[in-house]
């Protein structure tokens, strides 16, 4: 039977007898991470859903998984009105090494994007894709795990947004303009 642990209650749904739970220290960090990441989500995503899960690994460190799901569909909260359907999902997994003066953080981030517009003036348009990047940093523990992980996620999301903008939106715009030039370009073309 599939059972999932809530990062808010720390209980499995449906209940699981021999369930693995984070240590008290890690659980405290998980609760704080969920509170901080909810603020981050609201500031950067204008809503959506976020969850943070932490668990021990086998190397005297731990793993943190930061998840964001933002629905940009017409009926979604925080909608700006441009999309028929839209979804942004970000997954950030950070392997945190053993604690020392400096700690190694290995971040793997994946963003999945799906957009659909359906306007009479432009027709139906679908764009979907994903991008994955990795980053490793050795950071002083004096700043705290949450601060270190937050800085890495913020930096990585900026890089991912720029990559998506260049790869997906830039190339798509280039192709659309090639296949269907804007009216101001068509008006300047010589008669054939």
Coordinates of C-alpha atoms in Angstrom, one line a residue:
X1 CA 0.0 0.0 0.0
X2 CA 1.3 3.5 -0.9
X3 CA 1.6 5.8 2.1
X4 CA 3.0 9.4 2.1
X5 CA 4.3 11.4 5.0
X6 CA 3.0 14.9 5.5
X7 CA 5.8 17.4 6.1
X8 CA 3.4 19.4 8.3
X9 CA 2.0 16.7 10.7
X10 CA 4.8 14.2 10.3
X11 CA 2.2 11.5 10.0
X12 CA 1.7 9.0 7.2
X13 CA -1.5 8.9 5.2
X14 CA -2.8 6.3 5.3
X15 CA -1.1 5.3 8.5
X16 CA 1.9 3.1 8.2
X17 CA 3.0 0.8 11.1
X18 CA 6.8 0.7 10.7
X19 CA 7.2 4.1 9.2
X20 CA 10.6 5.9 9.0
X21 CA 10.5 9.4 10.5
X22 CA 13.2 12.0 10.7
X23 CA 15.2 12.5 13.9
X24 CA 13.9 15.2 16.3
X25 CA 16.7 17.6 15.2
X26 CA 16.0 17.0 11.5
X27 CA 12.2 17.3 12.0
X28 CA 12.7 20.7 13.7
X29 CA 14.7 21.8 10.6
X30 CA 12.0 20.4 8.3
X31 CA 9.3 22.4 10.1
X32 CA 11.3 25.6 9.8
X33 CA 12.2 24.9 6.2
X34 CA 8.5 24.5 5.3
X35 CA 7.7 27.8 7.0
X36 CA 10.6 29.7 5.2
X37 CA 9.9 28.0 1.9
X38 CA 6.2 29.0 2.0
X39 CA 7.3 32.7 2.2
X40 CA 9.8 32.1 -0.7
X41 CA 7.0 30.5 -2.8
X42 CA 4.6 33.4 -2.1
X43 CA 7.2 36.0 -3.0
X44 CA 8.5 34.3 -6.2
X45 CA 5.5 32.4 -7.4
X46 CA 2.5 34.5 -6.1
X47 CA 1.0 31.4 -4.6
X48 CA 1.1 27.7 -5.4
X49 CA 1.9 24.7 -3.2
X50 CA 5.2 23.9 -1.6
X51 CA 6.6 21.1 0.6
X52 CA 9.9 20.4 2.1
X53 CA 11.0 16.9 3.1
X54 CA 14.2 16.0 5.0
X55 CA 15.6 12.6 5.8
X56 CA 18.9 11.1 7.0
X57 CA 21.2 9.5 4.5
X58 CA 23.8 6.8 5.0
X59 CA 26.8 9.2 5.0
X60 CA 26.2 11.1 8.4
X61 CA 24.5 13.9 6.5
X62 CA 20.9 14.3 5.3
X63 CA 18.9 15.0 2.1
X64 CA 16.4 17.8 1.7
X65 CA 13.8 17.9 -1.0
X66 CA 12.1 21.3 -1.8
X67 CA 9.0 21.0 -4.0
X68 CA 6.9 23.8 -5.7
X69 CA 3.9 23.4 -7.9
X70 CA 2.3 26.5 -9.4
X71 CA -0.9 26.2 -11.5
X72 CA -1.1 29.1 -13.9
X73 CA -4.4 28.1 -15.5
X74 CA -7.3 30.5 -15.9
X75 CA -9.0 29.3 -12.8
X76 CA -5.8 29.1 -10.6
X77 CA -5.0 31.4 -7.7
X78 CA -2.7 34.2 -8.7
X79 CA -3.5 34.0 -12.4
X80 CA -2.6 36.9 -14.6
X81 CA -5.1 35.9 -17.3
X82 CA -2.9 34.9 -20.2
X83 CA -3.0 31.1 -20.1
X84 CA -5.7 28.6 -20.8
X85 CA -3.6 26.1 -18.9
X86 CA -0.2 26.3 -17.3
X87 CA 1.9 24.4 -14.8
X88 CA 5.3 25.0 -13.3
X89 CA 6.8 22.3 -11.1
X90 CA 10.2 22.7 -9.4
X91 CA 12.1 19.9 -7.6
X92 CA 15.2 20.7 -5.7
X93 CA 17.1 17.9 -4.0
X94 CA 20.0 18.8 -1.9
X95 CA 22.5 16.2 -0.5
X96 CA 24.0 17.7 2.6
X97 CA 27.4 16.3 3.8
X98 CA 28.5 15.7 7.3
X99 CA 28.7 18.8 9.5
X100 CA 32.1 20.4 9.9
X101 CA 33.3 24.1 9.7
X102 CA 32.2 23.9 6.1
X103 CA 29.6 21.5 4.7
X104 CA 29.3 20.2 1.1
X105 CA 25.9 20.8 -0.5
X106 CA 25.1 19.0 -3.8
X107 CA 21.9 20.4 -5.4
X108 CA 20.1 18.8 -8.3
X109 CA 17.2 20.9 -9.6
X110 CA 14.5 20.1 -12.2
X111 CA 11.9 22.4 -13.5
X112 CA 9.0 21.1 -15.6
X113 CA 6.9 23.7 -17.5
X114 CA 3.7 23.3 -19.5
X115 CA 1.8 26.2 -21.1
X116 CA -1.3 26.4 -23.3
X117 CA -2.9 29.5 -24.8
X118 CA -6.1 29.5 -26.8
X119 CA -6.9 33.0 -28.1
X120 CA -8.9 33.8 -31.2
X121 CA -6.3 36.3 -32.4
X122 CA -3.3 33.9 -32.1
X123 CA -4.9 30.4 -32.1
X124 CA -3.9 27.5 -29.9
X125 CA -0.3 27.2 -28.7
X126 CA 1.3 24.5 -26.5
X127 CA 4.8 24.6 -25.0
X128 CA 6.1 22.0 -22.6
X129 CA 9.5 21.1 -21.5
X130 CA 11.9 20.4 -18.6
X131 CA 15.4 21.4 -17.6
X132 CA 17.8 19.9 -15.0
X133 CA 20.9 21.4 -13.6
X134 CA 23.4 20.5 -10.8
X135 CA 25.5 22.6 -8.5
X136 CA 27.9 21.7 -5.7
X137 CA 29.1 24.2 -3.1
X138 CA 31.2 24.0 0.1
X139 CA 29.6 26.6 2.5
X140 CA 30.4 27.6 6.1
X141 CA 28.0 26.0 8.6
X142 CA 28.0 29.2 10.6
X143 CA 25.4 30.6 8.3
X144 CA 23.1 27.6 9.0
X145 CA 21.8 24.8 6.7
X146 CA 18.6 26.7 5.8
X147 CA 20.3 29.8 4.8
X148 CA 22.9 27.9 2.7
X149 CA 20.3 25.8 1.0
X150 CA 18.0 28.8 0.4
X151 CA 20.8 30.7 -1.3
X152 CA 21.6 27.8 -3.6
X153 CA 18.0 27.3 -4.6
X154 CA 17.5 31.0 -5.3
X155 CA 20.6 31.1 -7.4
X156 CA 19.7 27.9 -9.3
X157 CA 16.1 29.0 -10.0
X158 CA 17.4 32.2 -11.5
X159 CA 19.7 30.2 -13.8
X160 CA 16.9 27.8 -14.7
X161 CA 14.4 30.7 -15.5
X162 CA 17.1 32.3 -17.7
X163 CA 17.7 29.0 -19.5
X164 CA 14.0 28.4 -20.0
X165 CA 13.6 31.9 -21.3
X166 CA 16.4 31.5 -23.8
X167 CA 15.9 27.9 -24.9
X168 CA 12.1 27.6 -24.9
X169 CA 10.7 31.1 -25.2
X170 CA 13.5 32.5 -27.3
X171 CA 13.6 29.7 -29.8
X172 CA 9.8 29.5 -29.9
X173 CA 9.5 33.2 -30.6
X174 CA 12.1 32.9 -33.4
X175 CA 10.2 30.0 -35.0
X176 CA 6.8 31.7 -34.8
X177 CA 8.2 34.9 -36.2
X178 CA 9.8 32.9 -39.1
X179 CA 6.6 31.0 -39.8
X180 CA 4.2 33.8 -39.1
X181 CA 5.8 37.3 -39.2
X182 CA 4.2 40.0 -37.1
X183 CA 1.9 42.3 -39.2
X184 CA 4.3 45.3 -39.0
X185 CA 7.0 43.1 -40.7
X186 CA 4.6 41.9 -43.3
X187 CA 3.6 45.5 -44.1
X188 CA 7.2 46.4 -44.8
X189 CA 7.9 43.4 -47.1
X190 CA 8.2 44.3 -50.9
X191 CA 5.4 43.0 -53.1
X192 CA 6.3 39.8 -54.8

